[in-house]
Short mmCIF file of C-alpha atoms in Angstrom, two decimals:
data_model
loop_
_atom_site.label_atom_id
_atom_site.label_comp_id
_atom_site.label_asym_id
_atom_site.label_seq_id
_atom_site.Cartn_x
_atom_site.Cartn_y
_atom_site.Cartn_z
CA UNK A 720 -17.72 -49.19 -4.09
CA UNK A 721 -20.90 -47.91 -5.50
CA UNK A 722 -22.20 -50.24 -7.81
CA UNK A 723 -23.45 -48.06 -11.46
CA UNK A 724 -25.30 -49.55 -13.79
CA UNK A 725 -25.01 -47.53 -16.75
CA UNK A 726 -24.30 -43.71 -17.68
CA UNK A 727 -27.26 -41.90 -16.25
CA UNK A 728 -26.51 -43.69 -13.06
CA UNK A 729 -23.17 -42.33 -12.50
CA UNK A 730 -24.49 -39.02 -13.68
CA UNK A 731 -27.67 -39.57 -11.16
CA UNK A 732 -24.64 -40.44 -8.12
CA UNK A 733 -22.84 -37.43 -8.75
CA UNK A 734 -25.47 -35.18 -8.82
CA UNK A 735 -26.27 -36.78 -5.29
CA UNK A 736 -22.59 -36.05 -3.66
CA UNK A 737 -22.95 -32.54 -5.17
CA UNK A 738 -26.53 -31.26 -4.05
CA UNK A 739 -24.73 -32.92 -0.50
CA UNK A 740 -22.42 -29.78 -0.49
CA UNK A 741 -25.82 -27.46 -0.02
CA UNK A 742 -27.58 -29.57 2.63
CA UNK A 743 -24.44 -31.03 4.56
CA UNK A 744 -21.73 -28.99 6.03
CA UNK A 745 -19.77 -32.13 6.90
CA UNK A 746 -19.69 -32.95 3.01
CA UNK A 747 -15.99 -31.92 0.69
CA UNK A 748 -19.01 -31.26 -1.88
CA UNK A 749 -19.33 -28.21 0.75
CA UNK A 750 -15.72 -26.83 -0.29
CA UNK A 751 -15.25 -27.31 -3.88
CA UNK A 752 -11.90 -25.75 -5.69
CA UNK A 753 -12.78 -22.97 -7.78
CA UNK A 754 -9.92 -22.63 -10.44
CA UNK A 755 -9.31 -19.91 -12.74
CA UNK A 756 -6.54 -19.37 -15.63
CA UNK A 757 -3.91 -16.44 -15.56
CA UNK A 758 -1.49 -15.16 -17.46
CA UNK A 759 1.46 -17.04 -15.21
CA UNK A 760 -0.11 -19.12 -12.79
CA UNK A 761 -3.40 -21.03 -13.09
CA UNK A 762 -4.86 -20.08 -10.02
CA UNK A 763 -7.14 -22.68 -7.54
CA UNK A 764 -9.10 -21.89 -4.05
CA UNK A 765 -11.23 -23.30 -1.60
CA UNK A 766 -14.83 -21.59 -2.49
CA UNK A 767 -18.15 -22.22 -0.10
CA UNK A 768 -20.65 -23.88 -2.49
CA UNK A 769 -23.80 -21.34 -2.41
CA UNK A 770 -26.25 -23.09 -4.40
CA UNK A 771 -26.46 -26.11 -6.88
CA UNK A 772 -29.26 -26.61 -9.55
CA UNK A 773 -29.17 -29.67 -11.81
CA UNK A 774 -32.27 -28.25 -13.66
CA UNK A 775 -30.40 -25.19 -14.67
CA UNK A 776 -27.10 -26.50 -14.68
CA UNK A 777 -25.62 -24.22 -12.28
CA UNK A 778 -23.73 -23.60 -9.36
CA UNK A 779 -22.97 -20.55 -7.05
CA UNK A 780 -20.44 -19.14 -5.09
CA UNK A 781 -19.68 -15.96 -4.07
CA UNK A 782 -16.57 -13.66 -3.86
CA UNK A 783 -15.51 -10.06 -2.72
CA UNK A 784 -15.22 -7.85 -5.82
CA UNK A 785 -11.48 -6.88 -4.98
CA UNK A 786 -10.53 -10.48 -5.13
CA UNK A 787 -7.61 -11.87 -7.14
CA UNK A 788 -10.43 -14.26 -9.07
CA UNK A 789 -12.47 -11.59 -10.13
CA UNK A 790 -9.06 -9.97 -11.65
CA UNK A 791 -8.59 -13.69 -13.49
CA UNK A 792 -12.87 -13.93 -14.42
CA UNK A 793 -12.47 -10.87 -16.15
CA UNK A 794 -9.46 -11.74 -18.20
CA UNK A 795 -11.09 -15.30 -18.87
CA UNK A 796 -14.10 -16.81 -17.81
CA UNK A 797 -13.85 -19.97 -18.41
CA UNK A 798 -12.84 -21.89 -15.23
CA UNK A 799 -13.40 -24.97 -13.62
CA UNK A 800 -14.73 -26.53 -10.81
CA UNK A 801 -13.16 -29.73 -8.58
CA UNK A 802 -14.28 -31.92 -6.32
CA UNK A 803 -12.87 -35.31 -4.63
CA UNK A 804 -15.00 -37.25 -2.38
CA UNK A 805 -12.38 -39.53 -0.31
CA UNK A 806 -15.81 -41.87 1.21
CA UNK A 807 -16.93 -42.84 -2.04
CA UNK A 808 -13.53 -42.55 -4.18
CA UNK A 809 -15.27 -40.10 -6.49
CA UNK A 810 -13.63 -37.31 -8.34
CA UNK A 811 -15.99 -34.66 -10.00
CA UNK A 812 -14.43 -31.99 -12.53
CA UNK A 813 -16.64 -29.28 -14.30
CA UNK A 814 -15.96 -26.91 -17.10
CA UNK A 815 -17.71 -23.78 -16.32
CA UNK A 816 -18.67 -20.44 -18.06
CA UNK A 817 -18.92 -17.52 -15.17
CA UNK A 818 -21.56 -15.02 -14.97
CA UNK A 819 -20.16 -12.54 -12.55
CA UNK A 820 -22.77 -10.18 -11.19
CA UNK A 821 -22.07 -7.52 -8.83
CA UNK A 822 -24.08 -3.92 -7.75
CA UNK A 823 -27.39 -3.67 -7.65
CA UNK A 824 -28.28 -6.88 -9.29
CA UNK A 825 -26.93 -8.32 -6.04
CA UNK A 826 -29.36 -7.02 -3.38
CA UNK A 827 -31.65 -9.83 -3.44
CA UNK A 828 -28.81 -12.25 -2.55
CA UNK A 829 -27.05 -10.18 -0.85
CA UNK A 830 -30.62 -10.05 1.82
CA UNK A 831 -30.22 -13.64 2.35
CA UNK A 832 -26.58 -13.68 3.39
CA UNK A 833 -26.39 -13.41 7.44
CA UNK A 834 -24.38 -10.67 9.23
CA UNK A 835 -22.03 -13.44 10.27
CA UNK A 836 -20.85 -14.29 6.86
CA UNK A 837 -21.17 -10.58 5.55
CA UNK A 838 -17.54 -9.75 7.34
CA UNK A 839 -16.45 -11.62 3.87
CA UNK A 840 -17.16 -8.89 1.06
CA UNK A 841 -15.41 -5.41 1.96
CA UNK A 842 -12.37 -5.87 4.00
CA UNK A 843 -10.15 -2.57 4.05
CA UNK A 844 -7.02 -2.83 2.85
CA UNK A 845 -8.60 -4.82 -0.09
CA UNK A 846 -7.65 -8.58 -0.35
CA UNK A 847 -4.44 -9.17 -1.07
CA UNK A 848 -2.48 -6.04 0.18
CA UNK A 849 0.70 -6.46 1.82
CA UNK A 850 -0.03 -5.61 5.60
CA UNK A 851 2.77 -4.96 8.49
CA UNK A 852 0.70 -7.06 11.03
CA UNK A 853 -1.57 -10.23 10.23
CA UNK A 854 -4.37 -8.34 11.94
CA UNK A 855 -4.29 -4.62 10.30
CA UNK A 856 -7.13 -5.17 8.58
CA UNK A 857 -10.97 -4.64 9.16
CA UNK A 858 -14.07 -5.88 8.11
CA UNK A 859 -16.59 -3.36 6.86
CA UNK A 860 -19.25 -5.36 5.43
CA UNK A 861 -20.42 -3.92 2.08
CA UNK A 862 -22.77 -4.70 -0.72
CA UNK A 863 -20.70 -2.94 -3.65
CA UNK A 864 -18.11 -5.10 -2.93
CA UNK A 865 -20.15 -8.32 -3.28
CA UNK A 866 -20.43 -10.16 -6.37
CA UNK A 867 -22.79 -13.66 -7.30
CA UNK A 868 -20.32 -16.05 -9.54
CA UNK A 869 -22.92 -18.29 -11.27
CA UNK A 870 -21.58 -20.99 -12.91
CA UNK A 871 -22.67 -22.22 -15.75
CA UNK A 872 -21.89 -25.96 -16.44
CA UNK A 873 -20.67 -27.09 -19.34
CA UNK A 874 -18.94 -30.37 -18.83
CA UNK A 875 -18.92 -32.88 -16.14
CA UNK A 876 -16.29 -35.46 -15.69
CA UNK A 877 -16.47 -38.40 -13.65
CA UNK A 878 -13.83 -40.62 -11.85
CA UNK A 879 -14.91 -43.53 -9.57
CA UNK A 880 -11.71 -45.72 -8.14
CA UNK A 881 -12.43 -48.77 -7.39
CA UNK A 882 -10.94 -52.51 -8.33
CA UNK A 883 -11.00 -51.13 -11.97
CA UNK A 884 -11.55 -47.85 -12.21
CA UNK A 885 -14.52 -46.08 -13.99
CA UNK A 886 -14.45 -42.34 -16.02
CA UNK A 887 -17.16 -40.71 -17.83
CA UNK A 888 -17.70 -37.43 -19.31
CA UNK A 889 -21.17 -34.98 -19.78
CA UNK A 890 -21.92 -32.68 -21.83
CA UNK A 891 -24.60 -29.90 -21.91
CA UNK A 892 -24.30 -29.55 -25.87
CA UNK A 893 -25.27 -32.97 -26.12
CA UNK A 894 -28.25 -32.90 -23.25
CA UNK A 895 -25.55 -34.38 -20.52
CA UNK A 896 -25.57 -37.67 -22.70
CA UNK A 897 -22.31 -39.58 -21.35
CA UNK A 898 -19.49 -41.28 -22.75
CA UNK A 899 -17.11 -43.78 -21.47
CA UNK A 900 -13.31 -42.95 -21.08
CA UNK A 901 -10.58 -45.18 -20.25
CA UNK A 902 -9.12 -43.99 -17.20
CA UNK B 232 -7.36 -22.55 16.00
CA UNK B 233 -3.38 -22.68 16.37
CA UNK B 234 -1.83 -19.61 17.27
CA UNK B 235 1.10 -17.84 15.02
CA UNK B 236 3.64 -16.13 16.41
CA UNK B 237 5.48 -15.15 13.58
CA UNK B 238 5.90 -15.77 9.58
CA UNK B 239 8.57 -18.30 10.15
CA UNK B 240 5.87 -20.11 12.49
CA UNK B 241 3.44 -19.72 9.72
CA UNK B 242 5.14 -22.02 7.24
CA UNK B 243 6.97 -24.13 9.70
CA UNK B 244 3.34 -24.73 10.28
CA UNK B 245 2.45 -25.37 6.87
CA UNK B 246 5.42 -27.74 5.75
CA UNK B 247 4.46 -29.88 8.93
CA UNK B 248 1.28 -30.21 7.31
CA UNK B 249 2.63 -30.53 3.71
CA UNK B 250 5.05 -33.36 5.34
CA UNK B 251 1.94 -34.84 6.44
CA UNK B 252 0.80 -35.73 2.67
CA UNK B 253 3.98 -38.28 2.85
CA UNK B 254 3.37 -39.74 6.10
CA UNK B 255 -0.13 -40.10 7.13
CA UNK B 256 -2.61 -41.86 4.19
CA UNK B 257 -5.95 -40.22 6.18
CA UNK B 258 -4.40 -36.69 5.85
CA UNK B 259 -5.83 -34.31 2.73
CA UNK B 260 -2.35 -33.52 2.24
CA UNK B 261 -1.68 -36.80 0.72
CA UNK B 262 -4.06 -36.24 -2.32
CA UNK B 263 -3.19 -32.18 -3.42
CA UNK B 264 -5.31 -31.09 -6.16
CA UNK B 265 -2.53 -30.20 -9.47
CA UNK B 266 -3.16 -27.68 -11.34
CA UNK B 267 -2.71 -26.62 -15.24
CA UNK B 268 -3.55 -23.63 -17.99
CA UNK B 269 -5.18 -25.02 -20.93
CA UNK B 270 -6.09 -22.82 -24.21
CA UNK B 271 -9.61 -23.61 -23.02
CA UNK B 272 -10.84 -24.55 -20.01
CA UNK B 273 -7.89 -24.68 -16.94
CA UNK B 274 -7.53 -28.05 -15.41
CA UNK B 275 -7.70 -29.67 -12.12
CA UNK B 276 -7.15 -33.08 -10.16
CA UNK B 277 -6.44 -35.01 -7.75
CA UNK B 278 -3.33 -36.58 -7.28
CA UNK B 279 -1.12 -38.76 -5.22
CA UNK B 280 2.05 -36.97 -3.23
CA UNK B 281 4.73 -39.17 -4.15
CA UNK B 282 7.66 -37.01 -2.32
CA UNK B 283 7.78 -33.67 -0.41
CA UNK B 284 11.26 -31.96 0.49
CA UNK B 285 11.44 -28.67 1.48
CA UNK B 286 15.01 -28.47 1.57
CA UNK B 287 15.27 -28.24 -2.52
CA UNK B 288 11.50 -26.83 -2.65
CA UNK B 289 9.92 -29.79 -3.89
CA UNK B 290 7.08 -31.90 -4.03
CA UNK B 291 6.88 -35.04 -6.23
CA UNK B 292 3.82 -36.37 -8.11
CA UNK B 293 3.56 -39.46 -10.36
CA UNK B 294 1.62 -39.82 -14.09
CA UNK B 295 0.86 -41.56 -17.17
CA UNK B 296 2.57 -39.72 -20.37
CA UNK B 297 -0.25 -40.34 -22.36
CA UNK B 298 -2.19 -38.65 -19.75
CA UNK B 299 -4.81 -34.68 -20.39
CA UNK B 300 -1.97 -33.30 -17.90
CA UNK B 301 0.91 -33.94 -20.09
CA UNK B 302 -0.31 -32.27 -22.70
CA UNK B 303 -0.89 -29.11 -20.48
CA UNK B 304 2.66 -29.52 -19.41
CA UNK B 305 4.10 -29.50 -22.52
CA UNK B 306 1.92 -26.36 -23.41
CA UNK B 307 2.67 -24.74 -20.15
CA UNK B 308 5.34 -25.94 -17.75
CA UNK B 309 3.43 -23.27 -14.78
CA UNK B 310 1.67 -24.91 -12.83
CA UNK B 311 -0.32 -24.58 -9.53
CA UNK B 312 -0.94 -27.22 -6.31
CA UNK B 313 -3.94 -26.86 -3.88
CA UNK B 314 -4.46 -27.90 -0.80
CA UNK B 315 -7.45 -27.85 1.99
CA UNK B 316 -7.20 -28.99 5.22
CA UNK B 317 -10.12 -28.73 6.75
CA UNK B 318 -9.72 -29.76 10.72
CA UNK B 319 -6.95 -27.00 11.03
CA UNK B 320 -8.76 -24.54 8.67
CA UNK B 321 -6.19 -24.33 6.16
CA UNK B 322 -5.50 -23.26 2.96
CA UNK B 323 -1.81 -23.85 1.04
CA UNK B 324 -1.55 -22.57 -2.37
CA UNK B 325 1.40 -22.89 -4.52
CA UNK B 326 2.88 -21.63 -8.08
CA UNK B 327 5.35 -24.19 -9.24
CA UNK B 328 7.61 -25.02 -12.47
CA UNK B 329 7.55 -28.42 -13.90
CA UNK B 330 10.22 -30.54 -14.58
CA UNK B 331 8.95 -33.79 -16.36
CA UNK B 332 10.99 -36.51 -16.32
CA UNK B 333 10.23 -39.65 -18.51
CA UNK B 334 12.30 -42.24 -20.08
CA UNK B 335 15.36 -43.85 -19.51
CA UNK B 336 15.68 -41.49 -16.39
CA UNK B 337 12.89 -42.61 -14.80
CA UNK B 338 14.21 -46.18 -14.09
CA UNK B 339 15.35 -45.88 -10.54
CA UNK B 340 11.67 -44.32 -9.77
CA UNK B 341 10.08 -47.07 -11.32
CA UNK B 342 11.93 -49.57 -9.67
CA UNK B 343 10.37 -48.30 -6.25
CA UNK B 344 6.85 -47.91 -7.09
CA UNK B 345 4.84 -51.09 -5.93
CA UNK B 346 3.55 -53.35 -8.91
CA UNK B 347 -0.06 -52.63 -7.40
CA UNK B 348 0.70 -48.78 -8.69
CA UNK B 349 2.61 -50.01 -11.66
CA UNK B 350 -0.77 -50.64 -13.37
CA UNK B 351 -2.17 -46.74 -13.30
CA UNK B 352 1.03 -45.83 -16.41
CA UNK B 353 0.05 -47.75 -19.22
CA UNK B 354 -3.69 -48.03 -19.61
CA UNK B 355 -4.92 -49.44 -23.36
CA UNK B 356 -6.67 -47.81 -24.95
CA UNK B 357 -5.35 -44.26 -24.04
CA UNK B 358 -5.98 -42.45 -20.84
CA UNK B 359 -9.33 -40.72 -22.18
CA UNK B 360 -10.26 -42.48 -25.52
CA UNK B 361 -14.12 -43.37 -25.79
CA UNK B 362 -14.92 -46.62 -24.90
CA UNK B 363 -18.19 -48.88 -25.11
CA UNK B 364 -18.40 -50.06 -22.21
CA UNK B 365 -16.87 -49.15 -18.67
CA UNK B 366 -14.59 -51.47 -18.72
CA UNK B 367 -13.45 -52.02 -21.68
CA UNK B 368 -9.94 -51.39 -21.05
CA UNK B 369 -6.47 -52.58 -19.47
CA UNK B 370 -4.11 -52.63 -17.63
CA UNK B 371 -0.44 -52.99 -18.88
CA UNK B 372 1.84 -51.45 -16.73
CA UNK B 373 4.61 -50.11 -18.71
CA UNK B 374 8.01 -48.18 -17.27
CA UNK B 375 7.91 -46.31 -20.60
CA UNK B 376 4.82 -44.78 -20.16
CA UNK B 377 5.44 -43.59 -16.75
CA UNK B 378 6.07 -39.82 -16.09
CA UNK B 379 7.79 -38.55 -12.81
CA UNK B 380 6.55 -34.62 -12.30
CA UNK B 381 9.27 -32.46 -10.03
CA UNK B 382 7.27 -29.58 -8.72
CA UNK B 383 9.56 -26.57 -7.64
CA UNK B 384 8.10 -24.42 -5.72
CA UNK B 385 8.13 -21.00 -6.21
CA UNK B 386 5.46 -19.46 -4.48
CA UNK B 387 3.64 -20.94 -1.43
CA UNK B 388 0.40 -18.48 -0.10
CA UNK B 389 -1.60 -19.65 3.25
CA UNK B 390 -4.64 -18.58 4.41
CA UNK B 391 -5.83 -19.58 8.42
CA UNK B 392 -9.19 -19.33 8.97
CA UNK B 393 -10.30 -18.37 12.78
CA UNK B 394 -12.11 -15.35 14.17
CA UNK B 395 -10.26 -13.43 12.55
CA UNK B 396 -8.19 -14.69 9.51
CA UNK B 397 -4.75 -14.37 8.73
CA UNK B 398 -2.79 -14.78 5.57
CA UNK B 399 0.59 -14.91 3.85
CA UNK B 400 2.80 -14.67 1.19
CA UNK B 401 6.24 -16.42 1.00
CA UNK B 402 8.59 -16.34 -2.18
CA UNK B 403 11.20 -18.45 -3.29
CA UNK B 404 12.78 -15.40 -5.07
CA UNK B 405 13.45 -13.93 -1.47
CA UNK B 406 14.36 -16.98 0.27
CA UNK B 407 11.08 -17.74 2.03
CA UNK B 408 11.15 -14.10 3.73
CA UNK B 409 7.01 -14.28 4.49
CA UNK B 410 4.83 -11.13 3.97
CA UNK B 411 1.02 -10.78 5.81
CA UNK B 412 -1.52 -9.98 3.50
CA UNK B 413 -4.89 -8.17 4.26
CA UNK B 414 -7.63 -11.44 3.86
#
């Protein structure tokens, strides 16, 4: 077990795992769940991690605009954001306030996503549609149908197991100053 | 990438991999992320599969009463369970009603968790309460502070990444019948 010192440590060690989902592929910091609230269900998925920035408190993913999550943004945009790190017993959970942007906006990101991964945003029938055949789809990349969710953090909560286990939670209102919680 | 014949294959497929979360401690099936609504901010983590059994449509997970969850619970009984399994690519997503069980009732359950667990139901101060320092806390395990959560399932979606991905929809409502759905 990590050994932390004091708050700004364990804030300092998360921050490390998560910039880890950028620059390694290998990381779960890679795959974090994105969850959303709905009417019925609270809704959670598997979401590639696009970008992180501590300085600006954000983080990035993106989505096809026919998704079921953009139907659940719009409705409420308030979601959160969860990650467990099974290597270092660490569980990361984020309050986040979504800035969804999609059309034009989008063309500078949209540049720097490769053909490969561009198959994502546009499939026809749109997401979701009942199909007769698990292959009667297509993909037909296309830029109207890709969105930029940036997240803005708003709360980050900390869980380290460990002989006794140690919780802390952030916030941005009070300049990510941290606070102890019994776990 | 496994290959699916049918939609029965598909979530014979996925219970094996559910079933997993009992038997094998290494698999990511063993720690599902829960899901709740919240009037705020939805809520996620990681928890411990206690039981799985698809015959009565299942899954069992283990809590503190005085735990953030409980409260969501009590708000809103819907509920959702994620899980991501990376080396076969992937995704199960459920929508599930709880059934909380605590009390008296939960005797027989406690009797069978290992005094080792015993100590996560019963922390002092409260699950969540501000403390000084990180440790400033302990542990009193405490039968009457120990929750049992029965998950039925209601809806269970997967999604298979490969070259081309498939995905499906199975209900309770119609007896597991599967649909495909367009990715």
């Amino acid at each position: 077990m990590k050994t932390i010192q004091n708050l700004d440590d364990f804030l300092d060690f998360a921050w490390v795992q998560i910039s880890r989902g950028k620059a390694d592929k290998k990381s779960p910091a890679r795959h974090p769940t994105f969850i959303t609230s709905s009417t019925d269900y609270p809704n959670a998925r598997t979401l590639v991690m696009r970008q992180c920035d501590r300085e600006n408190d954000q983080i990035e993913f993106h989505t096809d605009t026919e998704s079921y999550k953009m139907l659940s943004l719009r409705e409420n945009s308030h979601a959160g954001i969860h990650i467990w790190l099974p290597k270092v017993n660490l569980q990361i959970q984020m309050n986040v306030d979504v800035d969804v942007k999609n059309g034009d906006i989008t063309i500078p990101y949209w540049n720097n996503v490769p053909a490969s991964s561009r198959i994502a945003y546009g499939t026809i029938p749109l997401p979701g549609t009942v199909i007769k055949n698990p292959f009667d789809y297509e993909y037909t990349p296309d830029q109207k149908r890709f969105a930029v969710l940036i997240c803005h953090i708003q709360t980050i909560q900390l869980l380290l197991l460990g002989h006794k286990h140690i919780r802390a939670k952030f916030k941005k209102e009070t300049n990510w100053q941290g606070e102890w919680l019994s776990p």
